[in-house]
Short mmCIF file of C-alpha atoms and ligand atoms in Angstrom, two decimals:
data_model
loop_
_atom_site.label_atom_id
_atom_site.label_comp_id
_atom_site.label_asym_id
_atom_site.label_seq_id
_atom_site.Cartn_x
_atom_site.Cartn_y
_atom_site.Cartn_z
CA MET Y 8 -11.24 -22.55 -3.43
CA ASN Y 9 -10.63 -19.78 -6.23
CA LYS Y 10 -6.60 -19.40 -5.87
CA TYR Y 11 -5.15 -15.75 -6.45
CA PRO Y 12 -2.35 -15.98 -9.26
CA VAL Y 13 0.50 -14.35 -8.17
CA TRP Y 14 3.63 -13.16 -9.66
CA PHE Y 15 6.52 -12.54 -7.13
CA ASP Y 16 9.13 -9.66 -7.63
CA CYS Y 17 11.79 -9.75 -5.11
CA ASP Y 18 15.38 -8.91 -4.48
CA THR Y 19 16.25 -11.79 -1.85
CA GLY Y 20 17.01 -10.58 1.01
CA VAL Y 21 15.82 -12.11 4.60
CA ASP Y 22 12.65 -10.39 4.17
CA ASP Y 23 11.82 -11.02 1.13
CA ALA Y 24 12.57 -14.65 2.06
CA ILE Y 25 10.07 -15.02 4.91
CA ALA Y 26 7.81 -13.14 2.73
CA LEU Y 27 8.08 -16.43 -0.07
CA MET Y 28 7.99 -18.41 2.66
CA ALA Y 29 4.70 -17.42 3.29
CA LEU Y 30 3.23 -17.03 -0.05
CA HIS Y 31 4.57 -20.91 -0.45
CA THR Y 32 2.03 -22.19 2.44
CA LEU Y 33 -0.50 -19.98 1.87
CA GLU Y 34 -3.71 -22.20 0.08
CA GLU Y 35 -5.06 -18.96 -1.64
CA ILE Y 36 -1.84 -18.18 -3.87
CA ASP Y 37 -1.39 -19.98 -6.78
CA LEU Y 38 2.59 -18.57 -7.32
CA ILE Y 39 2.94 -18.54 -11.27
CA GLY Y 40 6.63 -17.26 -11.44
CA ILE Y 41 9.05 -15.35 -9.77
CA SER Y 42 11.64 -12.79 -10.69
CA ALA Y 43 15.06 -11.05 -9.20
CA VAL Y 44 15.80 -8.12 -9.28
CA CYS Y 45 19.01 -6.03 -7.96
CA GLY Y 46 18.52 -4.64 -4.91
CA ASN Y 47 19.57 -5.59 -1.40
CA ALA Y 48 22.47 -7.33 -2.97
CA LEU Y 49 23.54 -7.73 -6.29
CA LEU Y 50 21.61 -9.40 -9.05
CA ASP Y 51 23.49 -13.20 -8.84
CA ASP Y 52 22.84 -12.86 -4.65
CA THR Y 53 18.85 -11.99 -5.48
CA PHE Y 54 18.73 -14.67 -8.11
CA PHE Y 55 20.33 -17.43 -6.57
CA ASN Y 56 19.55 -16.48 -3.37
CA THR Y 57 15.66 -17.08 -4.45
CA HIS Y 58 16.76 -20.55 -5.35
CA ARG Y 59 18.51 -21.29 -2.14
CA VAL Y 60 15.11 -20.43 -0.29
CA CYS Y 61 12.91 -22.30 -2.60
CA GLY Y 62 15.62 -25.36 -1.61
CA LEU Y 63 15.40 -25.01 1.25
CA ILE Y 64 11.76 -25.44 1.91
CA GLY Y 65 10.95 -27.76 -0.79
CA ALA Y 66 9.77 -25.53 -3.39
CA SER Y 67 9.76 -25.56 -7.00
CA TYR Y 68 8.98 -22.77 -8.81
CA PRO Y 69 10.34 -20.76 -12.44
CA ILE Y 70 12.77 -17.94 -11.02
CA TYR Y 71 14.01 -15.52 -13.87
CA ARG Y 72 16.56 -12.92 -13.99
CA GLY Y 73 15.69 -9.29 -14.22
CA ALA Y 74 17.95 -6.13 -14.02
CA ASP Y 75 21.46 -6.13 -12.44
CA LYS Y 76 20.95 -2.45 -11.93
CA PRO Y 77 18.35 0.71 -11.67
CA LEU Y 78 17.53 2.13 -15.03
CA TYR Y 79 19.87 4.78 -13.82
CA GLY Y 80 22.70 4.69 -11.69
CA GLU Y 81 24.37 2.03 -10.14
CA PRO Y 82 23.10 -0.69 -7.27
CA HIS Y 83 23.18 0.29 -3.93
CA VAL Y 84 23.49 -2.88 -1.79
CA SER Y 85 22.18 -3.10 1.91
CA THR Y 86 24.77 -5.23 3.41
CA ALA Y 87 23.82 -4.18 7.07
CA PHE Y 88 20.38 -5.18 6.94
CA HIS Y 89 20.33 -8.65 4.87
CA GLY Y 90 24.56 -9.71 5.24
CA HIS Y 91 27.05 -9.60 2.80
CA ASN Y 92 25.14 -12.21 0.81
CA GLY Y 93 21.70 -11.33 1.37
CA LEU Y 94 20.77 -14.17 3.45
CA GLY Y 95 21.85 -12.77 6.65
CA ASP Y 96 25.05 -14.25 6.02
CA VAL Y 97 23.16 -17.97 6.86
CA GLU Y 98 24.91 -20.25 3.81
CA LEU Y 99 22.33 -22.60 1.93
CA PRO Y 100 23.16 -24.77 -1.41
CA ILE Y 101 21.33 -23.79 -4.58
CA PRO Y 102 19.54 -26.87 -5.08
CA ASP Y 103 20.70 -29.41 -7.69
CA SER Y 104 17.10 -29.34 -9.45
CA ALA Y 105 17.48 -25.58 -9.82
CA VAL Y 106 16.82 -24.90 -13.73
CA MET Y 107 17.92 -21.60 -15.14
CA HIS Y 108 15.76 -19.80 -17.32
CA ASP Y 109 17.39 -18.05 -20.07
CA ALA Y 110 14.25 -15.76 -20.63
CA PRO Y 111 14.56 -12.51 -19.11
CA ALA Y 112 12.22 -11.77 -16.16
CA TRP Y 113 10.49 -8.88 -18.25
CA ASP Y 114 9.57 -11.43 -20.50
CA ALA Y 115 8.19 -14.14 -18.32
CA LEU Y 116 6.10 -11.81 -16.11
CA HIS Y 117 4.44 -10.63 -19.79
CA ALA Y 118 3.90 -14.35 -20.90
CA ALA Y 119 2.27 -15.00 -17.30
CA ALA Y 120 0.25 -12.04 -17.27
CA LEU Y 121 -1.17 -12.86 -21.15
CA GLN Y 122 -1.79 -16.80 -19.70
CA HIS Y 123 -4.14 -14.98 -16.80
CA PRO Y 124 -5.44 -11.98 -18.39
CA GLY Y 125 -6.55 -9.47 -15.49
CA GLU Y 126 -6.05 -11.76 -12.91
CA LEU Y 127 -2.60 -11.25 -12.53
CA ARG Y 128 -1.82 -10.15 -8.99
CA LEU Y 129 2.04 -8.80 -9.14
CA ILE Y 130 3.76 -8.53 -5.53
CA ALA Y 131 7.06 -6.63 -6.01
CA THR Y 132 9.26 -6.74 -2.42
CA GLY Y 133 12.10 -5.15 -4.26
CA PRO Y 134 13.38 -1.68 -6.03
CA LEU Y 135 10.85 -2.11 -9.38
CA THR Y 136 13.35 -2.23 -11.80
CA ASN Y 137 11.79 -5.37 -13.48
CA ILE Y 138 8.10 -3.71 -13.65
CA ALA Y 139 8.94 -0.98 -15.10
CA VAL Y 140 10.94 -2.22 -18.05
CA ALA Y 141 8.11 -4.93 -18.46
CA LEU Y 142 5.48 -2.18 -18.49
CA THR Y 143 7.58 -0.53 -20.83
CA LYS Y 144 8.49 -3.16 -22.90
CA TYR Y 145 5.19 -4.31 -23.36
CA PRO Y 146 2.19 -1.59 -23.49
CA ASP Y 147 -0.61 -4.36 -22.99
CA LEU Y 148 0.75 -5.33 -19.71
CA ALA Y 149 -0.98 -2.36 -17.67
CA SER Y 150 -4.32 -3.68 -19.11
CA LEU Y 151 -3.41 -7.58 -18.20
CA LEU Y 152 -2.50 -7.20 -14.80
CA HIS Y 153 -5.24 -7.26 -11.72
CA THR Y 154 -2.97 -5.11 -9.07
CA ILE Y 155 0.43 -4.61 -8.64
CA LEU Y 156 0.97 -4.93 -4.57
CA ILE Y 157 4.47 -3.42 -3.42
CA MET Y 158 6.50 -3.30 -0.44
CA GLY Y 159 7.90 0.36 -0.78
CA GLY Y 160 7.57 3.50 -0.12
CA SER Y 161 6.11 5.89 2.59
CA ALA Y 162 3.79 8.62 3.21
CA SER Y 163 5.85 9.69 6.26
CA VAL Y 164 9.31 8.36 7.18
CA GLY Y 165 12.19 7.20 5.38
CA ASN Y 166 14.79 4.18 5.62
CA VAL Y 167 17.35 5.65 3.36
CA THR Y 168 16.82 9.36 3.33
CA PRO Y 169 14.56 11.23 5.89
CA ALA Y 170 12.28 11.42 2.82
CA ALA Y 171 12.68 8.08 1.09
CA GLU Y 172 12.12 4.01 1.72
CA PHE Y 173 14.99 1.63 0.17
CA ASN Y 174 13.27 0.28 -2.66
CA ILE Y 175 11.57 2.93 -4.12
CA TYR Y 176 15.32 4.95 -3.33
CA ILE Y 177 16.82 2.53 -5.18
CA ASP Y 178 15.02 3.19 -8.31
CA PRO Y 179 12.90 6.51 -8.22
CA HIS Y 180 12.09 6.15 -12.12
CA ALA Y 181 11.12 2.65 -12.27
CA ALA Y 182 8.66 3.45 -9.25
CA GLN Y 183 7.32 6.64 -11.25
CA ILE Y 184 6.67 4.07 -14.45
CA VAL Y 185 4.61 1.66 -11.96
CA PHE Y 186 2.76 4.63 -10.14
CA LYS Y 187 1.81 5.96 -13.37
CA SER Y 188 0.79 2.82 -15.49
CA GLY Y 189 -2.74 2.99 -14.53
CA VAL Y 190 -2.83 -0.41 -12.64
CA PRO Y 191 -4.06 -0.34 -9.26
CA ILE Y 192 -1.61 -0.39 -6.91
CA VAL Y 193 -1.58 -1.60 -3.06
CA MET Y 194 1.38 0.28 -1.76
CA CYS Y 195 2.46 -1.09 1.42
CA GLY Y 196 4.97 1.65 2.95
CA LEU Y 197 7.08 1.83 6.00
CA ASP Y 198 3.77 3.36 7.76
CA VAL Y 199 2.22 -0.14 7.96
CA THR Y 200 5.47 -2.57 7.35
CA LEU Y 201 7.82 -0.68 10.54
CA LYS Y 202 4.75 -2.14 12.92
CA ALA Y 203 5.02 -5.34 11.47
CA VAL Y 204 7.61 -6.41 14.01
CA LEU Y 205 8.77 -10.54 14.03
CA THR Y 206 10.53 -10.25 18.30
CA PRO Y 207 13.25 -12.61 19.03
CA ASP Y 208 10.72 -14.31 21.25
CA ASP Y 209 8.87 -14.84 18.10
CA TRP Y 210 11.84 -16.25 16.22
CA ASP Y 211 12.63 -18.31 18.87
CA GLU Y 212 9.70 -20.12 18.89
CA LEU Y 213 9.62 -20.95 15.38
CA ALA Y 214 13.69 -21.84 15.55
CA ALA Y 215 12.29 -24.27 18.75
CA THR Y 216 10.10 -26.21 16.59
CA GLY Y 217 13.54 -27.97 14.98
CA SER Y 218 12.27 -27.26 11.22
CA LYS Y 219 14.82 -26.11 8.80
CA ALA Y 220 12.37 -23.00 8.29
CA GLY Y 221 12.27 -22.10 11.79
CA ALA Y 222 15.81 -22.27 12.02
CA PHE Y 223 16.63 -20.18 9.16
CA THR Y 224 14.24 -17.62 9.83
CA LYS Y 225 15.85 -16.82 13.48
CA ALA Y 226 19.56 -16.66 11.95
CA CYS Y 227 18.88 -15.04 8.63
CA LEU Y 228 17.82 -11.71 10.53
CA GLN Y 229 20.55 -11.86 13.34
CA PRO Y 230 22.69 -9.23 11.16
CA ALA Y 231 19.61 -6.92 10.97
CA TRP Y 232 18.88 -7.54 14.43
CA ARG Y 233 22.31 -6.60 15.96
CA MET Y 234 21.76 -3.22 14.13
CA LEU Y 235 17.59 -2.32 14.77
CA GLN Y 236 18.48 -3.50 18.60
CA ALA Y 237 20.93 -0.75 18.60
CA MET Y 238 18.73 1.65 17.52
CA GLY Y 239 15.68 0.80 20.04
CA PHE Y 240 13.47 -1.54 17.65
CA ALA Y 241 11.95 -4.50 19.27
CA GLY Y 242 12.28 -6.86 16.94
CA VAL Y 243 12.99 -7.05 12.65
CA PRO Y 244 9.60 -5.23 10.52
CA MET Y 245 8.59 -8.24 8.05
CA HIS Y 246 8.49 -5.42 5.63
CA ASP Y 247 7.98 -7.70 2.51
CA ALA Y 248 5.32 -9.93 4.18
CA CYS Y 249 2.81 -7.15 4.15
CA PRO Y 250 1.75 -7.07 0.54
CA VAL Y 251 1.97 -11.20 1.02
CA LEU Y 252 -0.30 -11.17 3.91
CA TYR Y 253 -2.36 -8.29 2.45
CA LEU Y 254 -3.36 -9.81 -0.69
CA VAL Y 255 -5.11 -13.20 1.53
CA HIS Y 256 -6.09 -10.90 4.86
CA PRO Y 257 -6.64 -7.23 3.96
CA GLU Y 258 -8.63 -7.33 7.10
CA LEU Y 259 -6.04 -7.22 9.01
CA PHE Y 260 -5.23 -3.61 7.36
CA SER Y 261 -6.31 -0.26 6.97
CA VAL Y 262 -5.99 1.61 4.07
CA GLU Y 263 -6.62 5.17 2.46
CA GLU Y 264 -7.45 5.82 -1.35
CA ALA Y 265 -4.74 8.44 -2.42
CA GLY Y 266 -2.88 9.91 -4.84
CA VAL Y 267 1.13 8.73 -5.19
CA TYR Y 268 3.72 10.03 -7.27
CA VAL Y 269 7.93 9.90 -7.39
CA GLU Y 270 10.03 12.36 -6.59
CA THR Y 271 12.98 11.62 -9.67
CA HIS Y 272 14.84 15.03 -9.52
CA GLY Y 273 15.32 15.91 -5.90
CA THR Y 274 18.62 16.16 -3.55
CA ILE Y 275 16.99 15.80 -0.92
CA THR Y 276 13.88 14.44 -2.05
CA GLN Y 277 15.08 11.46 -4.16
CA GLY Y 278 12.64 8.80 -4.06
CA LYS Y 279 10.10 10.22 -1.97
CA THR Y 280 6.40 8.62 -2.57
CA VAL Y 281 4.61 11.85 -2.45
CA THR Y 282 1.25 11.38 -1.22
CA ASP Y 283 -1.89 13.64 -1.05
CA LEU Y 284 -3.44 12.03 1.88
CA TYR Y 285 -2.64 15.13 4.36
CA SER Y 286 -2.47 17.78 1.87
CA ASP Y 287 -5.60 20.02 0.65
CA LYS Y 288 -4.09 19.79 -2.54
CA GLN Y 289 -5.21 16.96 -3.84
CA PHE Y 290 -3.36 14.82 -6.99
CA GLU Y 291 -6.09 14.38 -10.15
CA LYS Y 292 -6.06 10.90 -9.64
CA LYS Y 293 -6.27 7.80 -6.75
CA ASN Y 294 -3.95 5.50 -8.52
CA ALA Y 295 -3.06 3.67 -5.17
CA LYS Y 296 -4.13 2.09 -1.90
CA VAL Y 297 -1.72 3.29 0.76
CA VAL Y 298 -2.08 0.42 3.97
CA LEU Y 299 -1.52 2.91 6.75
CA ASP Y 300 -1.92 0.36 10.01
CA VAL Y 301 -2.12 -3.37 10.93
CA ASP Y 302 -3.68 -5.86 13.32
CA ARG Y 303 0.50 -6.60 14.58
CA ASP Y 304 -0.49 -9.38 16.79
CA ARG Y 305 -2.75 -11.59 14.06
CA PHE Y 306 -0.29 -10.49 11.57
CA ILE Y 307 2.72 -11.86 13.47
CA GLU Y 308 0.59 -15.05 14.19
CA ILE Y 309 -0.23 -15.97 10.54
CA LEU Y 310 2.89 -15.52 9.14
CA LYS Y 311 4.39 -17.54 12.31
CA ALA Y 312 1.65 -20.31 11.43
CA CYS Y 313 3.03 -20.39 7.59
CA ILE Y 314 6.22 -20.88 8.59
CA ARG Y 315 5.38 -23.75 10.95
CA ARG Y 316 4.15 -25.36 8.12
CA LEU Y 317 7.45 -25.94 6.57
CA PRO Y 318 9.67 -28.67 6.84
O1 LIG M 426 13.02 -0.61 3.07
C1 LIG M 426 12.60 -2.23 3.05
C2 LIG M 426 12.35 -2.93 1.91
O2 LIG M 426 13.89 -3.02 1.52
C3 LIG M 426 12.68 -4.49 1.96
O3 LIG M 426 11.79 -4.69 0.68
C4 LIG M 426 13.89 -5.00 2.12
O4 LIG M 426 13.72 -6.56 1.90
C5 LIG M 426 14.40 -3.77 1.30
O5 LIG M 426 14.66 -4.64 -0.04
CA1 LIG M 427 12.88 -6.82 -0.31
#
């Protein structure tokens, strides 16, 4: 089987962790490397959480440290959804086998792209700071990447403000660099991710398997569930698993080609991904595939099947 070479940039967080567990088990994926960025939690937490999740599932990937804050401004961590440690306050050890690489994320990403010219799929599930730094430092990177698949943005609602989704809101300038890079983009925004909900029955079923991964999936989602249940949600959206499953099972999703650019100077609109999907006035370039819908039941069945493969 021809595997997709993939680089995973994340702000591990609970849904990043579940996305990583899926990446690890999907046979269509050759996970080349991982980079951590400040987002849901501070960089030390997102970096070591990524190591912790790899230790939990018995995975060994090169993991690199990236940006400890957005291009402009300061971090805004998301403890309500991700707990104080970024893993839903579940305590996991850093594996003894963890290797600490000195190269920064952007250098490692560029080196990986040179090894897989035109083929590397970049999946980014946190603020896009690392990607923006890499694209700026290495002008050839845009031509080396096959596709950038992001969890971020929205053609409709926001989740930090009425206008903006968290990953874009935290670093809108970085997101604008990515959307203007010329690399084909798949945007899995809130339009689709809010439909990809894992319910308490789903995580109870996973926990009942007796696996560590199943138990972790249930436990790490509890802070988010407490917050979302009070808001009337039926479960916890698997935001970050969406670009992962889109890469391997695009048939589960519906997409529209669109022009997408980021508001970087607004006050109430700061971080909004402005699309021309519902506008007579069109942007000059259709720079992104905007994912709008998903077959939720099949998505969740595939995601649960991934987690059931883990120890
Ligand atoms: O808005 C949801 C996104 O913000 C997800 O990637 C979640 O992990 C947080 O980073
Ligand atoms: Ca994330």
